[in-house]
Coordinates of C-alpha atoms in Angstrom, one line a residue:
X133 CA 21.2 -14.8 -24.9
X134 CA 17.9 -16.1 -26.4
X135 CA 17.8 -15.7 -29.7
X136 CA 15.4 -17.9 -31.1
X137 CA 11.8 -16.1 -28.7
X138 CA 10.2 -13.4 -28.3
X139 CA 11.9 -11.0 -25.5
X140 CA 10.9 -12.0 -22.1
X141 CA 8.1 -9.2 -21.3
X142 CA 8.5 -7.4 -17.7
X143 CA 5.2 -5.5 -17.2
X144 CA 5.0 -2.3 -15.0
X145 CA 2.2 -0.3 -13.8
X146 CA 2.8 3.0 -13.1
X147 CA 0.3 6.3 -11.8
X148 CA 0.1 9.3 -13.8
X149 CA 0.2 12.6 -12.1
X150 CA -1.0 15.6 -14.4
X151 CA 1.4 18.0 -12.0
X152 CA 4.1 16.6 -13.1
X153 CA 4.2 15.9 -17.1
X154 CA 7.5 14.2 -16.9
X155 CA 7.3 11.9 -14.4
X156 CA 6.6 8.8 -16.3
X157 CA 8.7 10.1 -19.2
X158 CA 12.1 9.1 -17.4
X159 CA 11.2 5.4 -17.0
X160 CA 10.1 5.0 -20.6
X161 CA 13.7 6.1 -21.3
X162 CA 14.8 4.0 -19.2
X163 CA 13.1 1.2 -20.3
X164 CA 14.6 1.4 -23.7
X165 CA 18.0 1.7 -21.9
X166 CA 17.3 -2.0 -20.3
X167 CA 16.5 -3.5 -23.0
X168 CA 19.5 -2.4 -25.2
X169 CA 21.7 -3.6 -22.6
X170 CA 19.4 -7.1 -22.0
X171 CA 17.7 -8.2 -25.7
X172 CA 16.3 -11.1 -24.0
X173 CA 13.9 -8.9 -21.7
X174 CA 11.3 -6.0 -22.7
X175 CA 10.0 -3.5 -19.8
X176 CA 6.4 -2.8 -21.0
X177 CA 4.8 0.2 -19.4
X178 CA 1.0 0.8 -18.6
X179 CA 0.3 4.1 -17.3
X180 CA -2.7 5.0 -15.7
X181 CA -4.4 7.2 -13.4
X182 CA -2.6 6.9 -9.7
X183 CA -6.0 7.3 -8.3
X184 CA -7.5 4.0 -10.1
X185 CA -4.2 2.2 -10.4
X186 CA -4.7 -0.2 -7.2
X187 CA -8.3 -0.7 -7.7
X188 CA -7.0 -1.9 -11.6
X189 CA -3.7 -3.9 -10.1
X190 CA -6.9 -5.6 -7.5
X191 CA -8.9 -6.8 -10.5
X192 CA -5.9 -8.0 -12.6
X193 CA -4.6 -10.0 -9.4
X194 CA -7.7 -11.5 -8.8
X195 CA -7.6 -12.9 -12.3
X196 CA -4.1 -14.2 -12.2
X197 CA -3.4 -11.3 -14.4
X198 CA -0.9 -9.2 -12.1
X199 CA 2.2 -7.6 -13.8
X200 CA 5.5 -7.9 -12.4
X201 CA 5.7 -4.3 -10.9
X202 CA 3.5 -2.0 -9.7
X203 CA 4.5 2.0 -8.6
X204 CA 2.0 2.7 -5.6
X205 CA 1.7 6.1 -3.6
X206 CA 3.1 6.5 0.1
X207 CA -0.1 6.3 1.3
X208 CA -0.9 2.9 -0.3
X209 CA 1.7 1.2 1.5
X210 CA -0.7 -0.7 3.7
X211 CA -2.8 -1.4 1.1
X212 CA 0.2 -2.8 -0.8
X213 CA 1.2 -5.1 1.9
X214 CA -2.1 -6.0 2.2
X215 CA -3.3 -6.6 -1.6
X216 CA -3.7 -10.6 -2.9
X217 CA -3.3 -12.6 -5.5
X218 CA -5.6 -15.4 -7.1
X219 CA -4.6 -18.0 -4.5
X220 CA -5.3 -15.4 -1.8
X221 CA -1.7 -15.3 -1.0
X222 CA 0.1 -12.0 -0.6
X223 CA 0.7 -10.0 -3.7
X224 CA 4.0 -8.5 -3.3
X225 CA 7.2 -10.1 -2.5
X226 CA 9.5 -8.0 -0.3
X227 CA 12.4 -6.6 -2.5
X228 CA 15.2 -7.7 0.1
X229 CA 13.7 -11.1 0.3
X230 CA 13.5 -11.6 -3.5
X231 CA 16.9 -10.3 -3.7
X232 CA 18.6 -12.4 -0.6
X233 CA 22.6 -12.3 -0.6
X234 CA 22.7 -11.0 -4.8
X235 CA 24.9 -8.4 -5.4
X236 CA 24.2 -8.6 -9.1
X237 CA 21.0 -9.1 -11.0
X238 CA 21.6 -10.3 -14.8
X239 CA 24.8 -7.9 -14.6
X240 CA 23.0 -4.9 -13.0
X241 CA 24.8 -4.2 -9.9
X242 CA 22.3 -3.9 -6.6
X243 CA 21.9 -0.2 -5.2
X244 CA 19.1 -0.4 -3.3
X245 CA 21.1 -0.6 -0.1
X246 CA 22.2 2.7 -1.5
X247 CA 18.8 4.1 -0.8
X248 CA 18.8 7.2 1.8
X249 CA 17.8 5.8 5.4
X250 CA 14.7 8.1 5.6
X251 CA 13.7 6.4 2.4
X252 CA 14.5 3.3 3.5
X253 CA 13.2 3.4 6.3
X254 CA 9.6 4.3 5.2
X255 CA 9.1 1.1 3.3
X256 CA 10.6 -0.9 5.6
X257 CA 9.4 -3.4 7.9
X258 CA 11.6 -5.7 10.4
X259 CA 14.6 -4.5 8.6
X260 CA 13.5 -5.7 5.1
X261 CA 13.0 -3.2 2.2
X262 CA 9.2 -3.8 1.2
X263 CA 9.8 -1.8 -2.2
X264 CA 12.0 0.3 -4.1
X265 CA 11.3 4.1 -4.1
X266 CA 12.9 5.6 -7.6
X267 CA 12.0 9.6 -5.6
X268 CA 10.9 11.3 -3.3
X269 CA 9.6 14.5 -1.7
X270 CA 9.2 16.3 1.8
X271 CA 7.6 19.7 2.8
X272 CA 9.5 22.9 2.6
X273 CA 9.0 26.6 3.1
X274 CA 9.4 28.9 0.8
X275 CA 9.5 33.0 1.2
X276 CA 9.1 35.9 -0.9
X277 CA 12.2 37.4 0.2
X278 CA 11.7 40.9 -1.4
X279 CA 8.6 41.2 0.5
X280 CA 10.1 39.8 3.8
X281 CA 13.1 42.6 3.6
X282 CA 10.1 45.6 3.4
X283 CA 8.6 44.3 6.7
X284 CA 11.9 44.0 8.0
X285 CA 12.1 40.4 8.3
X286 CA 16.1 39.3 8.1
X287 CA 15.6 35.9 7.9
X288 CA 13.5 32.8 7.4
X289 CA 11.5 31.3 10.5
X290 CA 12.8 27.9 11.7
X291 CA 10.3 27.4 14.2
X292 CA 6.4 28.2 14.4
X293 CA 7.3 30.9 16.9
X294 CA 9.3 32.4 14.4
X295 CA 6.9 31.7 11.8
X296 CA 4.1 33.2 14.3
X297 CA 6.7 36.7 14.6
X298 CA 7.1 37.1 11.1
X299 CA 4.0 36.6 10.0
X300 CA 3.0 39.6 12.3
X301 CA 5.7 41.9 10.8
X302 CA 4.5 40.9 6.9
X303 CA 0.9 41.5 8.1
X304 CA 1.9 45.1 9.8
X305 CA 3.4 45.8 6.1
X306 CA 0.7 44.6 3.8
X307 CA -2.6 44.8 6.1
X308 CA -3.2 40.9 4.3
X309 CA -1.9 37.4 5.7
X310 CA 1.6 36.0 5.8
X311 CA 1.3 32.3 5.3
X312 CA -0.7 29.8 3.3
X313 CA -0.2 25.9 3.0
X314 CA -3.1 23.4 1.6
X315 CA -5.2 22.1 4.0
X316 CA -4.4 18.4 3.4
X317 CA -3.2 15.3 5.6
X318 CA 0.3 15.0 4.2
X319 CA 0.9 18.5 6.5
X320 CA -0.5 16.9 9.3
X321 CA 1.4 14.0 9.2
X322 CA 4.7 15.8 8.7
X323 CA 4.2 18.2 11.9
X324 CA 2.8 15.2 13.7
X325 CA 6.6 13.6 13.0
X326 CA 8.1 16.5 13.3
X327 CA 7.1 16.3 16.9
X328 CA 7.5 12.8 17.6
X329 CA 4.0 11.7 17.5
X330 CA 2.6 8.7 16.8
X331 CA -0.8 8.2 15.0
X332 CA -0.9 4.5 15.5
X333 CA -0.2 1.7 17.7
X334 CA 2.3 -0.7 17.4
X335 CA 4.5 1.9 16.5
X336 CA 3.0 3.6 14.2
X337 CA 2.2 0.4 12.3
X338 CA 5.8 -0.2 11.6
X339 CA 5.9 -3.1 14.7
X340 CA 2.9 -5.0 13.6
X341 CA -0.9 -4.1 12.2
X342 CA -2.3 -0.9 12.7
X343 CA -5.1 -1.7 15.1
X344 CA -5.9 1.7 17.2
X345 CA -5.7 5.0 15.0
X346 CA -5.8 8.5 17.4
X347 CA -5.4 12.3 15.7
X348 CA -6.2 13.4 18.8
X349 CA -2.9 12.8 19.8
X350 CA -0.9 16.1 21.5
X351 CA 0.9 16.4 18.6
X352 CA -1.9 17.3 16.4
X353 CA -4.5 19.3 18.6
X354 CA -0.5 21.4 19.0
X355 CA -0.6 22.1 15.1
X356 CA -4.4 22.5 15.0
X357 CA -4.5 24.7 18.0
X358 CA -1.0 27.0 16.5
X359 CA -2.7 26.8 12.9
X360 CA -5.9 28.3 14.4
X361 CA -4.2 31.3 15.9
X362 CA -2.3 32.0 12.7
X363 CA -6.5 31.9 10.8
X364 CA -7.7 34.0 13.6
X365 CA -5.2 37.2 13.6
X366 CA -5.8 37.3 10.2
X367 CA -1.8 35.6 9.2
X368 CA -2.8 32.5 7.5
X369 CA -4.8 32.0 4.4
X370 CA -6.7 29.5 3.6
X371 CA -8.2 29.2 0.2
X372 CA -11.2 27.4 1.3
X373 CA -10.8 24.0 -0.4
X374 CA -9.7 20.9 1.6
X375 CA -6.8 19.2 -0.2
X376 CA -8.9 16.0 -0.2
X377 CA -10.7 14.0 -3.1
X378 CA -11.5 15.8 -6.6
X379 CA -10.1 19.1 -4.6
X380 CA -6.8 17.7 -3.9
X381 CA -5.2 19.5 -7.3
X382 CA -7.4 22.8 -7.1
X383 CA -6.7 23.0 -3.1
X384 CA -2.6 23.3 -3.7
X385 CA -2.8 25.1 -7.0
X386 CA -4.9 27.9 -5.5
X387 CA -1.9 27.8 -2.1
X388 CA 0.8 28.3 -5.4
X389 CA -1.5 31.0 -7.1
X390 CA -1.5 33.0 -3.7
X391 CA 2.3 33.2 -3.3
X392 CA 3.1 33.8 -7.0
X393 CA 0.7 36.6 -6.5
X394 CA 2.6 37.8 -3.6
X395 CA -0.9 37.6 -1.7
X396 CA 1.5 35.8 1.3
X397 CA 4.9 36.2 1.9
X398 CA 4.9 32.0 2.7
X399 CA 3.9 29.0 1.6
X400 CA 4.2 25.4 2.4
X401 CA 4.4 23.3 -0.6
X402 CA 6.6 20.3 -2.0
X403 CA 9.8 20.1 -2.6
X404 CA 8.8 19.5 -5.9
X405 CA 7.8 22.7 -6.5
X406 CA 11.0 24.5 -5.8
X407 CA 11.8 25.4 -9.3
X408 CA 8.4 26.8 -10.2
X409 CA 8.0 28.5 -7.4
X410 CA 11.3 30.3 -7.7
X411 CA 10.5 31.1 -11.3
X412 CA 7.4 32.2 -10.0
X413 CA 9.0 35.2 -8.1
X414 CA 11.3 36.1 -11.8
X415 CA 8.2 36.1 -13.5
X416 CA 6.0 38.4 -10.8
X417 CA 9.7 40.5 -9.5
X418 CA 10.7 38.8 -6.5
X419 CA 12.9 36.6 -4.9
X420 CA 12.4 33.6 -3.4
X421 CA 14.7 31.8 -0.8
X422 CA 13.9 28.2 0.4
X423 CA 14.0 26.4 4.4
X424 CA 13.6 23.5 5.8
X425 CA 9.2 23.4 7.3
X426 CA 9.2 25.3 10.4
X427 CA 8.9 22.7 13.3
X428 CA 7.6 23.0 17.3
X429 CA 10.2 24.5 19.1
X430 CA 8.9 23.7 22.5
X431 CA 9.6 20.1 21.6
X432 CA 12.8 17.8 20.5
X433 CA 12.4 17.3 16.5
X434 CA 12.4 14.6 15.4
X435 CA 12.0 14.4 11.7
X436 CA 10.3 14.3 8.4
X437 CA 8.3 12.0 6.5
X438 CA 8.9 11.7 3.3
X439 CA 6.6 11.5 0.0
X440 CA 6.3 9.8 -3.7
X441 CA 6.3 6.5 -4.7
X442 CA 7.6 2.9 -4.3
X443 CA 7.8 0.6 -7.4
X444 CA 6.5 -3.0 -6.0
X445 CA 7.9 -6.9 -6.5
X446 CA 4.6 -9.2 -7.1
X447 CA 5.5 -12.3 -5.8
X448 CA 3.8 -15.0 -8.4
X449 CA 5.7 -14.2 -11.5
X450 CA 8.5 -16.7 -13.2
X451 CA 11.4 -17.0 -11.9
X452 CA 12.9 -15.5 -15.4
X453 CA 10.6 -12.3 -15.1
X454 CA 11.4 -11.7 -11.5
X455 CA 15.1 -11.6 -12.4
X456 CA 14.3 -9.2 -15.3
X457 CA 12.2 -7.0 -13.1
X458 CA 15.0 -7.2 -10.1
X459 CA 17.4 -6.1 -12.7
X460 CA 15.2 -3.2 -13.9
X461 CA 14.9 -1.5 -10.5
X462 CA 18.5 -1.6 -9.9
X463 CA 18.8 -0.2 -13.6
X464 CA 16.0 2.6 -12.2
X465 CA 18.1 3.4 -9.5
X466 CA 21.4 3.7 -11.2
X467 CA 23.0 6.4 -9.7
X468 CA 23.1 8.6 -13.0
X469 CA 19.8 7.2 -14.2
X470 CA 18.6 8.7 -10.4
X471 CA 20.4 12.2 -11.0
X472 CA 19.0 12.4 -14.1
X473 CA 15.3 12.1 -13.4
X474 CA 16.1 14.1 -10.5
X475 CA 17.0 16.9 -13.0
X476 CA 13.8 16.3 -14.9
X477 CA 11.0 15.7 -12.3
X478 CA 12.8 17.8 -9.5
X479 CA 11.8 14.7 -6.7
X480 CA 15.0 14.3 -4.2
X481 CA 17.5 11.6 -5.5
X482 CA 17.1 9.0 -3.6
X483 CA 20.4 7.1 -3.6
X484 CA 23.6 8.8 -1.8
X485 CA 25.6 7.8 -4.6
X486 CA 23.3 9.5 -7.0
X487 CA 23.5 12.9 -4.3
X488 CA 27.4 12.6 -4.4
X489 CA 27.0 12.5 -8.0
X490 CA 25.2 15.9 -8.4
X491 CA 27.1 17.8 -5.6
X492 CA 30.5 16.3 -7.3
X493 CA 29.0 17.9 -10.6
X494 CA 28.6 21.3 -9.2
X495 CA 24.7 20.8 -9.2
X496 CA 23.9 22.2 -5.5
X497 CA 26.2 24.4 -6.1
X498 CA 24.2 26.1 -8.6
X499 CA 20.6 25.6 -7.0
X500 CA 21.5 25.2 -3.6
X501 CA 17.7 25.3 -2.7
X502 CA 17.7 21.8 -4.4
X503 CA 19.6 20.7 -1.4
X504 CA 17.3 21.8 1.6
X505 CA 15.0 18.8 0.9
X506 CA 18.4 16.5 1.5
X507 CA 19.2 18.0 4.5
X508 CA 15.9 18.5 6.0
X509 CA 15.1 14.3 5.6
X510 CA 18.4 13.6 7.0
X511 CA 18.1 15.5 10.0
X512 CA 15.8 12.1 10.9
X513 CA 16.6 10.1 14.0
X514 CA 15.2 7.0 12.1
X515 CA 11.8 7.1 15.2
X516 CA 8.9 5.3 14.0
X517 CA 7.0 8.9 14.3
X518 CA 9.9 10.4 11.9
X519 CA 9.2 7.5 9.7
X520 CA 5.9 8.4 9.4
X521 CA 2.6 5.6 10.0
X522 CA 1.3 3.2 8.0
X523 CA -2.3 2.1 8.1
X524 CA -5.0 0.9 6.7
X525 CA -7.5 3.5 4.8
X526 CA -5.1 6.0 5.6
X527 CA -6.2 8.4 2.3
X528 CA -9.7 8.4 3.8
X529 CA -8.1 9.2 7.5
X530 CA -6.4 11.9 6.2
X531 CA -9.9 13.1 4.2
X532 CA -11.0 13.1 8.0
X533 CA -8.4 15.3 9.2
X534 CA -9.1 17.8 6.3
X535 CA -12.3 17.9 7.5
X536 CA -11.7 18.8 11.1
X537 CA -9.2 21.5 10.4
X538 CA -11.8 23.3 8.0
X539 CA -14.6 23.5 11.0
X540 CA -12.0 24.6 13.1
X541 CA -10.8 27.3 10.8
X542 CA -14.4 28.0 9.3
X543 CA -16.5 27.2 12.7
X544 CA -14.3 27.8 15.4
X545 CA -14.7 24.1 16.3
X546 CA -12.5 23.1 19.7
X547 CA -9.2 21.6 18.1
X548 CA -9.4 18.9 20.9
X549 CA -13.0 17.8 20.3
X550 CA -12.9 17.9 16.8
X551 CA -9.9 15.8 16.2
X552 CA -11.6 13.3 19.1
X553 CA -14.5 13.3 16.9
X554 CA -12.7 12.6 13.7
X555 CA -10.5 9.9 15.5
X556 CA -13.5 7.9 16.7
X557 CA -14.5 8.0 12.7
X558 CA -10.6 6.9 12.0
X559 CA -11.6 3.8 13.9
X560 CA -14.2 3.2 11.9
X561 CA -12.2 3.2 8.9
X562 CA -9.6 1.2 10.4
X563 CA -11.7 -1.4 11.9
X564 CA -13.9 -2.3 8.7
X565 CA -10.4 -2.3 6.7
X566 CA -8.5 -4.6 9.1
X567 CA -11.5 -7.1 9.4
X568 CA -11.7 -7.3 5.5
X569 CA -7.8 -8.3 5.3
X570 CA -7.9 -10.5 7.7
X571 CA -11.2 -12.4 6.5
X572 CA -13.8 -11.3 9.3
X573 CA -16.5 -10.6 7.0
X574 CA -17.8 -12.3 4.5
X575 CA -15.6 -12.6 1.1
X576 CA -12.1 -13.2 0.2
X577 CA -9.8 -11.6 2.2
X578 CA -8.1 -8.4 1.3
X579 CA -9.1 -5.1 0.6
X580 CA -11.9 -3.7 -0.5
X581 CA -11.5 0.0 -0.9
X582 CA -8.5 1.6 -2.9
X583 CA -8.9 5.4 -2.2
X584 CA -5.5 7.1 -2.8
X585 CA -5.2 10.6 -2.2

């Protein structure tokens, strides 16, 4: 133990999200928890914006000023991979790599083979974990079940047929629409997956660089093209604000506002939001039951992608602070540490220890909705589609497909065409992103744009 300097400092950068208030206060807790059981090491947290945070992490790295850890959203991952230091060297160090054959870091025992495989799999590349996820999330749907009985609807719809039949029934009963969900590119991605689409080459980006983008692929015009229907006989709602940019928050809030206000009988919404949106129906007098997002069911299923965060290893730090930032994310990920913020933040646990724990405590057994979200992620079969793709500008991509849906919803655009058109701008993005990281233009290399979303 060194008694005689100042604690080694481990730095940490995480996003804030205003949705969920909590979310940072678990691993300040936690933080105090490391350093009473190591003395010799202090986590210091710097919380920021999630939508600035990799622009900020850029400018410090550039500097020689990067912290040890850095939290990014899914979305980021490419742009993680792809972020550099002062050198010009990668940024982040794979976890597995920095971790090799250790089954113990300064006494904290390793879990993150414990991570869930869809987890895993996500920030994975050629069998290495990139980074640590401390939660996640998927897409559910959730039904007003009180209004669903009065249009005669038994039970909840498992496939978009289904979904298409009930939403008839509910409309025939209330003379309104059914359904709502946010019009924002984590939607399309998941019933992309769902279907075993690819949006990528090289395997969705998971077998090398993202080079060829497409969401014109069957698999979305399919979604557009069902989604359209549902708009046109009067079954889905849509609020009128792509999820995209400074709208992203206002888009789902209104989506939540319309089932809480029994306006639809369904939504499609985080698995986050399961608690508030069941205390939603106490507080307006109904019930609500929860199911896994209605899939294709003219196709083979084939998964869903999950959402959140992964905490990141940068690779230049001593070899003393790496050790103390290794230990910390096994300390994050401790399996009660991992049930706990669970219980806080409502995000799935992402360990199968940490799952064993709560269902051994009685915990599904009392919200048994809380378990959906398991089984719908492990229903996987581990595809690259079901893993979901990784690419470059992939926030801004996803602005794009926002975009299309809304002219075909709004201007009866051809789901085909539009999402041609939209892919050809994809390319775009992809192109000018790729040649930056890979020093084809004029600068150091690495990128240049750090929209999240």
């Amino acid at each position: 133990m060194r008694t005689d300097a100042e604690p080694i400092s481990i730095d940490i950068w995480l996003p804030s999200y205003p949705a969920v208030p909590d979310y940072v206060g678990g691993i300040r807790a936690l933080a105090a928890s490391f350093h009473d059981a190591h003395p010799d090491y202090r986590v210091r947290i710097r919380e920021s914006s999630y939508k600035t945070l990799p622009a900020d992490v850029d400018a410090a790295a550039r500097r020689g000023a990067a912290p040890a850890l850095v939290q990014y959203f899914h979305t980021s991952t490419q742009l993680a991979r792809d972020m550099r230091d002062v050198h010009g060297a990668p940024l982040f160090r794979p976890v597995a790599t920095a971790l090799a054959e250790r089954t113990t870091v300064l006494g904290e025992p390793v879990v993150t083979d414990d991570i869930v495989a869809p987890a895993r799999g996500y920030y994975s590349a050629d069998g290495l974990l990139l980074a640590a996820p401390p939660l996640v999330s998927t897409t559910l749907l959730y039904a007003n079940t009180t209004l669903l009985a009065a249009a005669g609807v038994t039970a909840l719809p498992t496939t978009w047929a289904e979904v298409t039949a009930a939403c008839k029934a509910v409309s025939a009963h209330t003379g309104g629409p059914a359904i709502t969900w946010p019009n924002h590119g984590w939607i399309f991605q998941q019933a992309v997956a769902q279907q075993g689409g690819l949006l990528a080459d090289h395997a969705n980006g998971r077998d090398g660089r993202a080079e060829k983008v497409d969401l014109a692929v069957p698999e979305m015009v399919a979604f557009a093209q069902w989604w359209r229907g549902l708009y046109r006989d009067g079954h889905y709602h849509y609020t009128g604000g792509q999820a995209y940019g400074e709208n992203t928050g206002r888009a789902w809030q209104e989506n939540f506002a319309a089932f809480a206000e029994q306006r639809v009988a369904f939504v499609l919404s985080s698995s986050v939001e399961a608690e508030w949106l069941i205390q939603a129906g106490r507080d307006h007098g109904f019930t609500v039951e929860v199911g896994r997002m209605p899939h294709n069911g003219e196709v083979r299923y084939a998964g869903n992608i999950v959402g959140g965060d992964a905490i990141w290893l940068t690779d230049s730090v001593q070899p003393a602070v790496r050790d103390g930032a290794l230990a910390f994310l096994q300390h994050l990920l401790d399996p009660r540490a991992v049930a706990e913020r669970h219980k806080a933040t409502w995000f799935i646990p992402v360990t199968t220890t940490a799952i064993d724990l709560l269902a051994g405590d009685g915990w599904f057994d009392e919200r048994p909705h809380q378990r959906v979200a398991i089984e719908q992620l492990l229903a996987t079969d581990g595809s690259p589609a079901a893993r979901g793709a990784v690419l470059g500008e992939f926030p801004r991509i996803q602005g794009l497909m926002t975009h299309a849906m809304e002219d075909i919803l709004l201007h009866d655009a051809d789901p085909s065409d539009r999402f041609a058109r939209a892919s050809e701008q994809a390319q775009h993005l992809l192109d000018d992103y790729n040649a930056d990281c890979l020093g084809l233009r004029a600068g150091p290399p690495g990128p240049r744009q750090f929209v999240v979303d």
